[in-house]
Coordinates of C-alpha atoms and ligand atoms in Angstrom, one line a residue:
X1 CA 87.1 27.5 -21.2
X2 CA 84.2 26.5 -23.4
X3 CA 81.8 29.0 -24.6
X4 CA 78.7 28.4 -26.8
X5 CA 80.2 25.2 -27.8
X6 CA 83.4 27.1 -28.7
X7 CA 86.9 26.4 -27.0
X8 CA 88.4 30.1 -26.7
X9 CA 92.6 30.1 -26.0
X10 CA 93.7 33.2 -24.6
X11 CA 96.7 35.0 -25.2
X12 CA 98.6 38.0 -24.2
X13 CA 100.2 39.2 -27.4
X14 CA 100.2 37.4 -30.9
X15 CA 101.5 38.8 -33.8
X16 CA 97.4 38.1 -35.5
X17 CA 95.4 36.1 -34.1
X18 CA 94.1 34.5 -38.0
X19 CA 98.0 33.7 -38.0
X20 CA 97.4 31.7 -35.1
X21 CA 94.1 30.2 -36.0
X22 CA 95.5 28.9 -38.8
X23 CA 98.6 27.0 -37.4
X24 CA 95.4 25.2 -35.1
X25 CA 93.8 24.1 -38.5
X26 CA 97.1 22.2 -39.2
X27 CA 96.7 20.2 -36.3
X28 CA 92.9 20.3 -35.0
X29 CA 90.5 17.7 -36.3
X30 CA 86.8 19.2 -35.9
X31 CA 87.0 21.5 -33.2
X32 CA 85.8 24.3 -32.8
X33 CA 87.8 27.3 -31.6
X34 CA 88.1 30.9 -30.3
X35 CA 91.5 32.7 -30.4
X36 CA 91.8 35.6 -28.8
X37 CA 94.6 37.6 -27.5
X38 CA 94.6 40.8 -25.8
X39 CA 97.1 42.5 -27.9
X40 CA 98.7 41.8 -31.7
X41 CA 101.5 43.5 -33.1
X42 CA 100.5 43.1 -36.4
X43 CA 96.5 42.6 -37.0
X44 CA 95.3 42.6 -40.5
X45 CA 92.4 44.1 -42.4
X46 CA 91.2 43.6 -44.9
X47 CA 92.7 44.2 -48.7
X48 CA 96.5 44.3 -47.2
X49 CA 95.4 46.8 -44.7
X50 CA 96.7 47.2 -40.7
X51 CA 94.1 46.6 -38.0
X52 CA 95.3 48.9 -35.0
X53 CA 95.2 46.5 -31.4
X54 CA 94.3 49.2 -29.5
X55 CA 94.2 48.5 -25.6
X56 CA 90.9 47.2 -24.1
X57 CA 89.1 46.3 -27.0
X58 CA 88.6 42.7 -28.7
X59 CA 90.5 40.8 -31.4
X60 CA 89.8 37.5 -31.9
X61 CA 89.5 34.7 -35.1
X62 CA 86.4 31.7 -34.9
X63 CA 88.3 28.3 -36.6
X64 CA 85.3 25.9 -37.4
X65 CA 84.7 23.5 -40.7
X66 CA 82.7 25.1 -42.8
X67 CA 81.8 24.3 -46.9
X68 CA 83.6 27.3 -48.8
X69 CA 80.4 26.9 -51.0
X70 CA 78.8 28.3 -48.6
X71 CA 80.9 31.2 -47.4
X72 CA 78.4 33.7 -47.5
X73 CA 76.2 32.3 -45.1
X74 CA 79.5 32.8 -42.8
X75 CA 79.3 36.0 -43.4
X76 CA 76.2 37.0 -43.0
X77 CA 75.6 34.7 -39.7
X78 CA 79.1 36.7 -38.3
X79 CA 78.3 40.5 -39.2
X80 CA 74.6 39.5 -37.8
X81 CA 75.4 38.1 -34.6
X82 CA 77.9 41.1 -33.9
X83 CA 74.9 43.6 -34.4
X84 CA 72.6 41.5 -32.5
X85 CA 75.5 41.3 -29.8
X86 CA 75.0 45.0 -29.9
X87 CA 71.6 45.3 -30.0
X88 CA 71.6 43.0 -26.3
X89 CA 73.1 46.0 -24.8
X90 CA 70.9 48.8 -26.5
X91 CA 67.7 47.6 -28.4
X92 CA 67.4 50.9 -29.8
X93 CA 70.9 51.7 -30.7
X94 CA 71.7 52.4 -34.5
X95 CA 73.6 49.6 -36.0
X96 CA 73.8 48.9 -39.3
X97 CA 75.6 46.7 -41.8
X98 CA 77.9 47.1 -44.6
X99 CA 78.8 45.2 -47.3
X100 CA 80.8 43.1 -46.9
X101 CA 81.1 42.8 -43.7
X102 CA 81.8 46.1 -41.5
X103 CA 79.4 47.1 -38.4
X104 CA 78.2 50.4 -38.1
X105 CA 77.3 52.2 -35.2
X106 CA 76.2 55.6 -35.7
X107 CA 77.5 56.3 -38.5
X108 CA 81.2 54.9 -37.5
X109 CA 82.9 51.6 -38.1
X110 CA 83.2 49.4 -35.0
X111 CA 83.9 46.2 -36.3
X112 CA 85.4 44.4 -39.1
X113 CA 85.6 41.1 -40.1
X114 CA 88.9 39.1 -42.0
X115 CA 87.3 35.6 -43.2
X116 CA 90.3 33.5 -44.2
X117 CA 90.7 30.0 -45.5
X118 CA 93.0 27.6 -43.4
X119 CA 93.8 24.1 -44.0
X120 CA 91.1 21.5 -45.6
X121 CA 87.8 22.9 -45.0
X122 CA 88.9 25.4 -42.0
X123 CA 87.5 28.7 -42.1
X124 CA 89.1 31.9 -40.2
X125 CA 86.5 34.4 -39.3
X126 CA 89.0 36.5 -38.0
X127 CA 87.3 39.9 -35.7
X128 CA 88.0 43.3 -34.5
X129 CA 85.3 45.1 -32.0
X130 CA 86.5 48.8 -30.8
X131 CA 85.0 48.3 -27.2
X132 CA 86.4 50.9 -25.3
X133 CA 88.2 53.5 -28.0
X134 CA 88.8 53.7 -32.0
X135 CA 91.5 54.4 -34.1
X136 CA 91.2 57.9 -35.1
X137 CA 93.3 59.6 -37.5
X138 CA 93.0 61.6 -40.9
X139 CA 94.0 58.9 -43.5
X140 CA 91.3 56.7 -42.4
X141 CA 89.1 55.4 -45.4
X142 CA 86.1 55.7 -43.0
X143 CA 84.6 57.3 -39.9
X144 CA 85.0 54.9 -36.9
X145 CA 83.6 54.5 -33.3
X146 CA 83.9 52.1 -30.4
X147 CA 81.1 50.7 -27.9
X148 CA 81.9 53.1 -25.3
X149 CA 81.8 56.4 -27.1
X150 CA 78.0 55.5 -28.0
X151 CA 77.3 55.1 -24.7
X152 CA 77.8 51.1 -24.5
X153 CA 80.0 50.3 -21.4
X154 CA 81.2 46.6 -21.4
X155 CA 84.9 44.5 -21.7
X156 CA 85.9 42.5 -24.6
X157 CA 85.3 39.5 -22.1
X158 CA 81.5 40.1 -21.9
X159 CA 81.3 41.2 -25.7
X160 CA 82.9 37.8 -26.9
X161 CA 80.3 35.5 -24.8
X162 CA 77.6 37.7 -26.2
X163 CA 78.6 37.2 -30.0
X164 CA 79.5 33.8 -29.7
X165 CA 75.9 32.8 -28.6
X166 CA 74.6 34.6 -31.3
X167 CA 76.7 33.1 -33.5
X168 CA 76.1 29.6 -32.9
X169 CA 72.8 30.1 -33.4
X170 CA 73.5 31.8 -36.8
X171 CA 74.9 29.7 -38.2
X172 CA 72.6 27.0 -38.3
X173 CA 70.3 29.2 -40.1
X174 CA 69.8 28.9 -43.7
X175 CA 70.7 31.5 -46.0
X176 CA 67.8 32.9 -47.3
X177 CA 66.7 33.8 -43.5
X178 CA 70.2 34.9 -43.4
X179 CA 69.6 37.0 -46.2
X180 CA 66.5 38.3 -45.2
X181 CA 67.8 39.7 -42.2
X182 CA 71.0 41.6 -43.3
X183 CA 69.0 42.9 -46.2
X184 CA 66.3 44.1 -42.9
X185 CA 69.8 45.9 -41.5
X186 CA 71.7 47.0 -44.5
X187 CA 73.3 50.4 -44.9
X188 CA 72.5 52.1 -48.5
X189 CA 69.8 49.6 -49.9
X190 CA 68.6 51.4 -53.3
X191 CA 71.2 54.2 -52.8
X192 CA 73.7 55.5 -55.0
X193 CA 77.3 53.8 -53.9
X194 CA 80.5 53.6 -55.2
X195 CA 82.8 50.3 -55.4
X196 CA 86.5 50.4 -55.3
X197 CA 88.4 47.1 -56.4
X198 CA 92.1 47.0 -56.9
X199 CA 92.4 50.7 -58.7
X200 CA 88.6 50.9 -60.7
X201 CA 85.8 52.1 -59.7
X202 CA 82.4 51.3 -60.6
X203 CA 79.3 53.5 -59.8
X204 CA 75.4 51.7 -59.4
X205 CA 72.6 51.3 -57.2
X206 CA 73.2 49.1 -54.5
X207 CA 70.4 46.9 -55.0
X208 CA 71.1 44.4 -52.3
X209 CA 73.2 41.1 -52.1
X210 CA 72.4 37.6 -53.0
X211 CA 72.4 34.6 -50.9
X212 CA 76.3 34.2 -51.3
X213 CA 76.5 37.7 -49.6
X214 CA 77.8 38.8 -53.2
X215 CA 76.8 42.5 -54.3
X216 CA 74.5 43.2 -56.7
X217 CA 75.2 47.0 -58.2
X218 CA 73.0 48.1 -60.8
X219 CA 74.5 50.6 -63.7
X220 CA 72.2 51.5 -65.8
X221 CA 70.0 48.7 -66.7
X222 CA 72.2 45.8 -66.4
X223 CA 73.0 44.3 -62.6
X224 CA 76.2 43.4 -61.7
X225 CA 77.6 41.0 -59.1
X226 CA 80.3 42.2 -57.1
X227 CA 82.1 39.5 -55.1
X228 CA 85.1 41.9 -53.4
X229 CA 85.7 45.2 -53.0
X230 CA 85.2 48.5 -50.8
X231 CA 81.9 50.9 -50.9
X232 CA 81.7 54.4 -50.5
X233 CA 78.0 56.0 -50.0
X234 CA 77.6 58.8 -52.6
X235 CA 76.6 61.9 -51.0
X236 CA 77.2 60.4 -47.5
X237 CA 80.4 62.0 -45.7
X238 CA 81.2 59.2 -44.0
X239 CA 81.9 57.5 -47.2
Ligands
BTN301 C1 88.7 45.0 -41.7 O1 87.7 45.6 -41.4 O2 89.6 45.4 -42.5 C2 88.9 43.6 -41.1 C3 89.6 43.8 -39.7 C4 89.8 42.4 -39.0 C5 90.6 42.6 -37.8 C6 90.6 41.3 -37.0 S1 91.3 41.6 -35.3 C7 91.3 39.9 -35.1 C8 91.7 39.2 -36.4 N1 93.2 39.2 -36.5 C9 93.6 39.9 -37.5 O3 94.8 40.1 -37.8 N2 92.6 40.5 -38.1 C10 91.4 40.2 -37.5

């Protein structure tokens, strides 16, 4: 099945579907792919973390070519086309981004994106959308969400189509337009924010990002770029 110009494999259970993705780039010569599977028994997040497969919602990885250069045009195209996915089904809903690349509805994280380098210039944009429920439970670094429990009532089927239309269209947009329009949808613009990278933690103004979707914190009067890393919203208790 061809969608968007993408080829999307189905499965029923893989252990992650990046995994898979990347045994493809060993053999695939220009394609472009969708794998998707309805459950993993080990998804990945981001930093070493576990991505709970909960039942009815999507997990899936995109395998195209794509200049590492220019990763953060990925990026942005990908965490833009999964709000305007959103947005289809409710113009006025509250979606937001966050760097680098988590989708907020609400308040509460409903996506998350793995990108992932496979062989030769194969990228792995490897994606979780809570459709129908979230993983809720106290050790959580942030609040989370699904679709449905802002109102959105959908499948994983329909949601995939959606973003992969978007998408395709992203992503042959440059990255200042790019730019422009996460900076338009960006939680925490000119707030106070803290950034967590292996251990340290630096606090800044969050002063935007540049057009390799890097960070730029400000501390004091000297600007920082931050290229990895997790944010917290100071005086925001959803973190
Ligand atoms: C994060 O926010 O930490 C990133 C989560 C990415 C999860 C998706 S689910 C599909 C793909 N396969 C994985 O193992 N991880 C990504």
């Amino acid at each position: 099945m061809k969608t968007a110009g993408f080829e999307i494999i189905e499965f029923d259970e893989v252990n992650s579907t990046n995994d898979v993705a990347a045994e493809y780039a060993q053999s695939s010569s220009g394609q472009q792919l969708v794998v998707r599977a309805k459950r993993q028994t080990a998804g990945r997040g981001r930093r070493g973390r576990n991505w709970q497969s909960l039942d009815g919602n999507l997990f899936f990885s995109v395998l195209l070519e794509f200049e590492l250069k220019n990763l953060g045009q990925l990026i942005m195209a990908s965490s833009l086309a999964l709000l305007e996915a959103i947005k289809e089904y409710a113009p006025a809903a509250d979606v937001q981004l966050k760097w680098p690349n988590d989708v907020l509805l609400n308040g509460g994280k409903v996506s998350g994106m793995l990108l992932e380098k496979g062989d030769g210039e194969y990228m792995i944009i490897g994606i979780g959308v809570n459709v129908v429920q979230s993983p809720k439970s106290a050790d959580m670094l942030y609040s989370t969400t699904s679709l449905k429990e802002a109102g959105i009532e959908t499948t994983a089927d329909d949601f995939l189509a959606r973003f992969l239309h978007r998408f395709a269209k992203n992503i042959k947009k440059n990255a200042a337009d790019l730019r422009y329009k996460w900076l338009k949808n960006a939680k925490g613009i000119g707030q106070k924010i803290a950034v967590r990278q292996n251990g340290t933690e630096q606090n800044g103004i969050f002063e935007g990002i540049d057009e390799n979707a890097d960070l730029i914190l400000r501390i004091g009067n000297k600007k920082q770029k931050i290229l990895a890393g997790d944010v917290f919203y100071l005086g925001d208790e959803n973190g």
